[in-house]
Amino acid sequence: DITLRFDLASRQEVLIDFREEREKIKEVIANGVPVDKVRFENEHIILPASSTVEGANGIRIVSSPAISH
């Protein structure tokens, strides 16, 4: 699993560089809540603004075992 922590000035869409196959990602959890509307485009994970908060954010990417960091 990969965990990212960052601060945002306001709720906003977040792009995460992710050069792995979509099939390797089991779940994305933002601030303790599973994200249903994750988009995968051009080696990016795109989280909707509705999954972020103003201030501290924590994103956990749950993957299958064969992921490289």
Backbone as CSV, one residue per row, in Angstrom:
resi,resn,N_x,N_y,N_z,CA_x,CA_y,CA_z,C_x,C_y,C_z
1,ASP,0.838,-1.189,0.000,0.000,0.000,0.000,0.880,1.249,0.000
2,ILE,0.327,2.316,-0.533,1.026,3.599,-0.579,0.153,4.621,0.142
3,THR,0.755,5.417,1.019,0.021,6.470,1.708,0.659,7.816,1.381
4,LEU,-0.168,8.771,0.989,0.273,10.131,0.681,-0.391,11.083,1.665
5,ARG,0.353,12.054,2.146,-0.206,13.080,3.027,0.186,14.446,2.472
6,PHE,-0.791,15.337,2.431,-0.534,16.676,1.915,-1.612,17.622,2.409
7,ASP,-1.329,18.914,2.352,-2.286,19.952,2.745,-2.812,20.661,1.507
8,LEU,-4.085,21.033,1.557,-4.716,21.795,0.482,-5.310,23.079,1.061
9,ALA,-5.229,24.164,0.295,-5.819,25.434,0.721,-7.342,25.387,0.630
10,SER,-7.859,24.527,-0.277,-9.305,24.359,-0.432,-9.555,22.991,-1.060
11,ARG,-10.796,22.526,-1.001,-11.138,21.243,-1.639,-10.902,21.379,-3.141
12,GLN,-10.241,20.403,-3.718,-9.967,20.461,-5.151,-9.645,19.074,-5.693
13,GLU,-9.809,18.934,-7.003,-9.425,17.690,-7.668,-7.921,17.494,-7.500
14,VAL,-7.502,16.247,-7.314,-6.083,15.949,-7.111,-5.614,14.934,-8.142
15,LEU,-4.495,15.232,-8.810,-3.863,14.314,-9.758,-2.641,13.697,-9.090
16,ILE,-2.540,12.373,-9.170,-1.398,11.655,-8.605,-0.733,10.889,-9.733
17,ASP,0.552,11.149,-9.968,1.309,10.362,-10.943,1.316,8.915,-10.494
18,PHE,0.976,8.006,-11.409,0.931,6.604,-11.022,1.169,5.758,-12.256
19,ARG,2.380,5.304,-12.419,2.772,4.569,-13.623,2.644,3.069,-13.431
20,GLU,1.462,2.647,-13.107,1.147,1.230,-12.967,-0.169,0.960,-13.680
21,GLU,-0.446,-0.290,-13.925,-1.700,-0.650,-14.569,-2.858,-0.463,-13.599
22,ARG,-3.959,0.005,-14.119,-5.162,0.254,-13.330,-5.590,-1.012,-12.559
23,GLU,-5.408,-2.164,-13.172,-5.841,-3.429,-12.579,-5.109,-3.748,-11.279
24,LYS,-3.955,-3.126,-11.059,-3.183,-3.389,-9.840,-3.729,-2.636,-8.627
25,ILE,-4.624,-1.690,-8.851,-5.172,-0.899,-7.760,-6.487,-1.522,-7.306
26,LYS,-6.525,-1.920,-6.039,-7.741,-2.525,-5.493,-8.702,-1.463,-4.969
27,GLU,-8.151,-0.411,-4.329,-8.999,0.588,-3.691,-8.200,1.856,-3.443
28,VAL,-8.898,3.001,-3.485,-8.307,4.279,-3.107,-9.155,4.833,-1.960
29,ILE,-8.490,5.189,-0.879,-9.175,5.693,0.308,-8.666,7.110,0.573
30,ALA,-9.584,8.070,0.639,-9.223,9.461,0.895,-9.800,9.877,2.242
31,ASN,-8.927,10.251,3.147,-9.348,10.715,4.467,-10.254,9.706,5.166
32,GLY,-9.891,8.423,5.039,-10.604,7.353,5.709,-11.853,6.847,5.010
33,VAL,-12.176,7.405,3.833,-13.393,7.030,3.114,-13.026,6.467,1.733
34,PRO,-13.516,5.278,1.386,-13.261,4.742,0.044,-13.809,5.694,-1.033
35,VAL,-13.026,5.892,-2.087,-13.419,6.805,-3.168,-13.987,5.976,-4.316
36,ASP,-15.250,6.195,-4.631,-15.913,5.450,-5.705,-15.677,6.055,-7.084
37,LYS,-15.443,7.354,-7.144,-15.373,8.034,-8.441,-13.951,8.387,-8.841
38,VAL,-13.020,7.460,-8.619,-11.625,7.661,-9.029,-11.547,7.504,-10.544
39,ARG,-10.809,8.401,-11.194,-10.565,8.265,-12.641,-9.096,7.909,-12.837
40,PHE,-8.831,7.164,-13.887,-7.471,6.791,-14.256,-7.260,7.256,-15.689
41,GLU,-6.342,8.204,-15.885,-6.086,8.751,-17.215,-4.596,9.022,-17.388
42,ASN,-4.026,8.527,-18.471,-2.638,8.838,-18.830,-1.670,8.687,-17.656
43,GLU,-1.720,7.534,-17.001,-0.840,7.219,-15.876,-1.038,8.157,-14.684
44,HIS,-2.268,8.604,-14.480,-2.614,9.424,-13.325,-3.842,8.843,-12.636
45,ILE,-3.857,8.950,-11.328,-5.061,8.712,-10.547,-5.649,10.095,-10.303
46,ILE,-6.925,10.267,-10.607,-7.565,11.568,-10.432,-8.681,11.421,-9.406
47,LEU,-8.505,12.133,-8.292,-9.493,12.106,-7.223,-10.408,13.319,-7.352
48,PRO,-11.705,13.130,-7.206,-12.620,14.273,-7.289,-12.465,15.199,-6.079
49,ALA,-12.794,16.454,-6.271,-12.708,17.431,-5.181,-13.536,16.998,-3.977
50,SER,-14.618,16.288,-4.215,-15.486,15.850,-3.121,-14.797,14.877,-2.166
51,SER,-13.660,14.301,-2.573,-12.951,13.359,-1.706,-11.832,14.031,-0.913
52,THR,-11.626,15.328,-1.111,-10.571,16.046,-0.390,-11.191,17.026,0.601
53,VAL,-10.348,17.542,1.493,-10.787,18.532,2.473,-9.790,19.685,2.505
54,GLU,-10.238,20.822,2.972,-9.328,21.931,3.207,-8.418,21.538,4.362
55,GLY,-7.123,21.741,4.205,-6.168,21.369,5.250,-5.537,20.023,4.974
56,ALA,-5.294,19.243,6.029,-4.569,17.974,5.923,-5.409,16.893,5.249
57,ASN,-4.798,16.198,4.282,-5.425,15.099,3.568,-4.519,13.879,3.630
58,GLY,-5.145,12.709,3.675,-4.413,11.451,3.628,-5.041,10.546,2.581
59,ILE,-4.244,10.086,1.649,-4.715,9.213,0.571,-3.986,7.884,0.690
60,ARG,-4.740,6.810,0.698,-4.142,5.472,0.734,-4.529,4.732,-0.532
61,ILE,-3.534,4.212,-1.224,-3.753,3.432,-2.448,-3.462,1.977,-2.103
62,VAL,-4.506,1.168,-2.149,-4.387,-0.260,-1.825,-4.194,-0.987,-3.138
63,SER,-3.106,-1.770,-3.215,-2.765,-2.406,-4.478,-2.513,-3.895,-4.315
64,SER,-2.470,-4.551,-5.452,-2.074,-5.951,-5.439,-0.572,-6.011,-5.158
65,PRO,-0.034,-7.147,-4.754,1.348,-7.250,-4.299,2.433,-6.850,-5.301
66,ALA,2.176,-6.930,-6.579,3.242,-6.748,-7.572,3.458,-5.292,-7.994
67,ILE,3.177,-4.335,-7.135,3.338,-2.932,-7.513,4.754,-2.459,-7.183
68,SER,5.327,-1.634,-8.040,6.661,-1.087,-7.777,6.517,0.351,-7.309
69,HIS,7.378,0.776,-6.402,7.287,2.130,-5.825,8.273,3.044,-6.495
